[in-house]
Tab-separated table of C-alpha atoms in Angstrom:
chain	number	residue	atom	x	y	z
A	1	MET	CA	-7.753	61.244	3.708
A	2	ASP	CA	-6.961	59.552	6.979
A	3	LEU	CA	-4.549	55.821	7.011
A	4	LYS	CA	-7.354	53.920	8.629
A	5	ASP	CA	-10.008	55.340	6.491
A	6	PHE	CA	-8.217	54.577	3.384
A	7	VAL	CA	-7.103	51.047	4.422
A	8	ALA	CA	-10.527	50.333	5.645
A	9	ASN	CA	-12.255	51.618	2.627
A	10	THR	CA	-10.191	49.824	0.340
A	11	ILE	CA	-10.864	46.230	1.777
A	12	SER	CA	-14.358	46.837	2.152
A	13	GLY	CA	-14.656	47.975	-1.506
A	14	ILE	CA	-12.643	44.761	-2.539
A	15	ILE	CA	-15.179	42.601	-0.742
A	16	ASP	CA	-17.977	44.783	-1.796
A	17	GLY	CA	-17.229	44.425	-5.223
A	18	LEU	CA	-16.650	40.919	-4.721
A	19	VAL	CA	-19.882	40.108	-3.640
A	20	GLU	CA	-21.517	41.815	-5.845
A	21	ALA	CA	-19.959	39.992	-8.833
A	22	GLN	CA	-20.718	36.832	-7.019
A	23	GLY	CA	-24.504	37.855	-7.390
A	24	ARG	CA	-24.312	39.219	-10.800
A	25	ILE	CA	-22.891	35.997	-12.485
A	26	ALA	CA	-25.016	33.718	-10.237
A	27	ALA	CA	-27.592	33.163	-13.136
A	28	HIS	CA	-24.813	32.091	-15.564
A	29	GLY	CA	-23.917	29.237	-13.675
A	30	ALA	CA	-20.209	30.892	-12.498
A	31	TYR	CA	-18.153	31.343	-9.633
A	32	VAL	CA	-16.362	34.240	-7.881
A	33	ASN	CA	-13.747	32.806	-5.607
A	34	PRO	CA	-15.357	29.173	-5.600
A	35	GLY	CA	-15.354	27.106	-2.117
A	36	ASN	CA	-14.701	23.298	-1.518
A	37	LEU	CA	-12.190	22.775	-3.716
A	38	MET	CA	-8.997	21.058	-3.387
A	39	GLY	CA	-5.826	22.800	-4.588
A	40	SER	CA	-2.078	22.604	-4.862
A	41	THR	CA	-0.239	23.797	-1.813
A	42	SER	CA	3.501	23.885	-3.731
A	43	ASP	CA	2.614	27.225	-5.188
A	44	ARG	CA	1.325	28.724	-2.135
A	45	GLY	CA	4.369	28.818	-0.133
A	46	GLU	CA	5.184	27.556	3.397
A	47	SER	CA	3.104	30.995	4.933
A	48	ALA	CA	0.063	29.650	3.140
A	49	LEU	CA	-3.132	30.657	5.348
A	50	TRP	CA	-6.527	28.847	4.099
A	51	ASP	CA	-9.668	27.614	5.700
A	52	ASN	CA	-9.637	24.134	5.924
A	53	ARG	CA	-13.519	24.074	5.931
A	54	ASN	CA	-14.056	25.105	2.544
A	55	ASN	CA	-10.278	24.971	1.484
A	56	ASN	CA	-10.296	29.070	0.772
A	57	TYR	CA	-6.842	29.994	0.562
A	58	ALA	CA	-6.355	33.417	1.996
A	59	ARG	CA	-5.311	36.424	-0.337
A	60	SER	CA	-2.675	39.264	0.534
A	61	ILE	CA	-3.527	42.964	-0.066
A	62	SER	CA	-0.286	45.066	-0.711
A	63	PHE	CA	-0.272	48.390	0.396
A	64	ASP	CA	2.344	50.902	-0.575
A	65	VAL	CA	1.158	54.065	0.738
A	66	ALA	CA	2.840	57.696	0.676
A	67	LEU	CA	2.189	59.457	4.389
A	68	THR	CA	1.794	63.193	4.682
A	69	VAL	CA	3.176	64.583	8.293
A	70	GLN	CA	1.564	68.060	7.828
A	71	GLU	CA	2.083	70.421	10.406
A	72	GLY	CA	0.679	74.181	10.640
A	73	SER	CA	0.969	76.673	12.665
A	74	ASN	CA	-3.612	76.852	12.513
A	75	THR	CA	-4.165	73.390	12.010
A	76	GLY	CA	-1.257	71.460	14.261
A	77	ALA	CA	0.323	67.921	12.764
A	78	LYS	CA	-1.711	65.822	11.066
A	79	ILE	CA	-1.399	62.198	9.184
A	80	GLY	CA	-2.914	61.381	6.311
A	81	VAL	CA	-2.499	59.660	2.528
A	82	ALA	CA	-1.004	61.810	-0.288
A	83	THR	CA	-3.489	62.429	-2.602
A	84	GLY	CA	-1.255	64.940	-4.491
A	85	LEU	CA	-3.199	68.115	-3.297
A	86	LEU	CA	-2.164	69.801	-0.273
A	87	ASN	CA	-4.222	71.749	2.082
A	88	LEU	CA	-3.568	73.722	5.274
A	89	GLY	CA	-5.924	76.575	5.002
A	90	ALA	CA	-7.838	76.683	8.477
A	91	GLY	CA	-10.865	79.056	7.454
A	92	GLY	CA	-8.890	81.294	4.919
A	93	ALA	CA	-6.155	82.252	7.390
A	94	SER	CA	-2.726	82.142	6.116
A	95	GLN	CA	-0.277	80.366	8.109
A	96	ASN	CA	3.064	78.567	7.925
A	97	SER	CA	3.508	75.094	7.249
A	98	GLN	CA	5.712	72.430	6.665
A	99	VAL	CA	4.885	68.695	4.561
A	100	ALA	CA	6.968	65.575	5.471
A	101	VAL	CA	6.328	62.728	3.157
A	102	ASN	CA	6.800	59.050	3.847
A	103	ARG	CA	6.445	55.819	2.112
A	104	VAL	CA	4.542	52.621	4.321
A	105	GLN	CA	4.479	49.446	2.909
A	106	PHE	CA	2.408	46.712	4.559
A	107	THR	CA	0.593	43.486	3.526
A	108	VAL	CA	-2.673	42.077	4.859
A	109	PRO	CA	-3.864	38.314	4.576
A	110	ILE	CA	-7.304	38.323	4.086
A	111	LEU	CA	-9.875	35.571	3.413
A	112	LEU	CA	-12.200	36.568	0.580
A	113	PRO	CA	-16.081	35.318	1.039
A	114	ALA	CA	-16.364	31.849	-0.681
A	115	ASN	CA	-18.680	31.629	-3.373
A	116	ASP	CA	-19.692	27.588	-2.334
A	117	LEU	CA	-20.221	25.061	-5.233
A	118	PRO	CA	-23.689	23.268	-5.337
A	119	GLU	CA	-23.739	19.868	-3.532
A	120	ASP	CA	-24.292	18.113	-6.876
A	121	ARG	CA	-21.051	19.905	-8.318
A	122	ILE	CA	-19.036	18.447	-5.269
A	123	LEU	CA	-20.358	15.118	-5.770
A	124	MET	CA	-19.969	15.022	-9.361
A	125	GLN	CA	-16.185	16.119	-8.839
A	126	GLU	CA	-15.674	13.397	-6.166
A	127	GLU	CA	-16.997	10.717	-8.737
A	128	ILE	CA	-14.565	12.241	-11.189
A	129	ALA	CA	-11.805	12.018	-8.592
A	130	LYS	CA	-12.791	8.290	-8.024
A	131	GLY	CA	-12.547	7.500	-12.120
A	132	PHE	CA	-9.246	8.982	-12.239
A	133	VAL	CA	-8.287	6.603	-9.216
A	134	ALA	CA	-9.857	3.472	-10.603
A	135	VAL	CA	-8.012	4.282	-13.954
A	136	ALA	CA	-4.929	4.143	-12.310
A	137	LYS	CA	-5.559	1.161	-10.415
A	138	PHE	CA	-6.518	-0.747	-13.608
A	139	ILE	CA	-3.215	0.530	-15.178
A	140	ALA	CA	-1.155	-0.556	-11.763
A	141	TYR	CA	-2.896	-3.980	-11.515
A	142	TYR	CA	-4.168	-5.125	-15.077
A	143	ILE	CA	-1.620	-3.708	-17.434
A	144	ILE	CA	1.848	-3.795	-14.992
A	145	TRP	CA	1.262	-6.434	-12.847
A	146	SER	CA	-1.199	-8.960	-14.507
A	147	PHE	CA	0.450	-8.305	-18.308
A	148	VAL	CA	3.715	-7.212	-18.430
A	149	LEU	CA	5.310	-8.526	-15.175
A	150	PHE	CA	2.929	-11.763	-15.447
A	151	ASN	CA	4.376	-12.617	-18.636
A	152	LEU	CA	7.683	-11.564	-17.790
A	153	GLY	CA	7.992	-14.058	-14.790
A	154	ARG	CA	6.718	-16.567	-16.444
A	155	ALA	CA	9.222	-16.712	-19.382
A	156	SER	CA	11.646	-16.608	-16.466
A	157	LEU	CA	10.279	-19.706	-14.705
A	158	LEU	CA	10.021	-21.392	-17.903
A	159	LEU	CA	13.813	-20.921	-18.759
A	160	VAL	CA	14.638	-21.809	-15.157
A	161	THR	CA	12.547	-24.899	-15.439
A	162	LEU	CA	13.402	-26.158	-19.014
A	163	GLY	CA	10.027	-25.263	-19.855
A	164	GLN	CA	8.262	-27.577	-17.360
A	165	TYR	CA	6.591	-24.703	-15.097
A	166	PRO	CA	4.350	-22.917	-15.215
A	167	ARG	CA	1.902	-24.948	-17.617
A	168	GLY	CA	-1.534	-25.703	-17.705
A	169	LEU	CA	-3.753	-24.870	-14.541
A	170	ASP	CA	-0.406	-23.598	-12.596
A	171	VAL	CA	-0.758	-20.425	-15.205
A	172	GLN	CA	-4.202	-19.803	-13.617
A	173	ARG	CA	-3.464	-20.843	-10.131
A	174	HIS	CA	-0.465	-19.220	-9.482
A	175	THR	CA	-0.787	-16.004	-11.064
A	176	ASP	CA	0.293	-13.664	-8.904
A	177	LYS	CA	3.213	-15.625	-7.408
A	178	ILE	CA	4.522	-15.483	-11.246
A	179	SER	CA	3.443	-11.508	-11.449
A	180	LEU	CA	5.989	-11.663	-8.218
A	181	VAL	CA	8.671	-13.458	-9.781
A	182	GLY	CA	8.506	-11.262	-12.947
A	183	PHE	CA	9.082	-8.318	-10.610
A	184	LEU	CA	11.515	-9.928	-9.132
A	185	ALA	CA	13.599	-10.666	-12.579
A	186	LEU	CA	13.078	-6.923	-13.549
A	187	VAL	CA	14.567	-5.883	-10.190
A	188	LEU	CA	17.617	-8.220	-10.768
A	189	ALA	CA	17.973	-7.252	-14.093
A	190	TRP	CA	18.016	-3.186	-13.186
A	191	ALA	CA	20.794	-4.461	-10.636
A	192	LEU	CA	22.994	-6.118	-12.918
A	193	VAL	CA	22.715	-3.157	-15.571
A	194	ALA	CA	23.608	-0.861	-12.872
A	195	VAL	CA	26.420	-3.258	-11.675
A	196	TYR	CA	28.034	-3.133	-15.122
A	197	ASN	CA	27.775	0.551	-15.998
A	198	ASN	CA	29.903	1.209	-12.848
A	199	THR	CA	32.039	-1.885	-13.954
A	200	VAL	CA	32.620	0.042	-17.383
A	201	GLY	CA	32.934	3.104	-15.806
A	202	VAL	CA	35.519	2.369	-13.347
A	203	HIS	CA	37.512	0.472	-16.025
A	204	ALA	CA	37.208	3.254	-18.632
């Protein structure tokens, strides 16, 4: 078999098999090489290729081919893929021949046909992502900012003002300011701990 036929048949066979598999499993709600999905690029490498339209990453098909260079008195020179059986006969005529085998390795990047998800499923995924973002905002604002830092700031201000501020309506009016004081108090505490550790480390 010629090298070009071997490469062409291999790649087309992979694509034909992929498309046929997509058609077979469509009724079951499954997807082969689904498109319109976001993926992490950290594990793809700097040389990763993808289609921005549907986030379809290019796959690499690696070939490791043994090539034969055949020279016969009747057949001339031929280059083909080694298949384990060499036949240089020409109409049954006897001949002298020489065969050299070389190894060739190469990689072909290819964008496989994407099996795009239905629009409603994409919308559902977007809603799920928005839900995660909303939960993260809730945790960051209401739990950390409005509870932890607020109570830390209020305790700090009451300590500094000897219990005079904040009291009564000031607690509700100055919520963000009190939380900011809590944040600054936390930063100051970290700085004092770092200075103390460095001082102890030097004297130790």
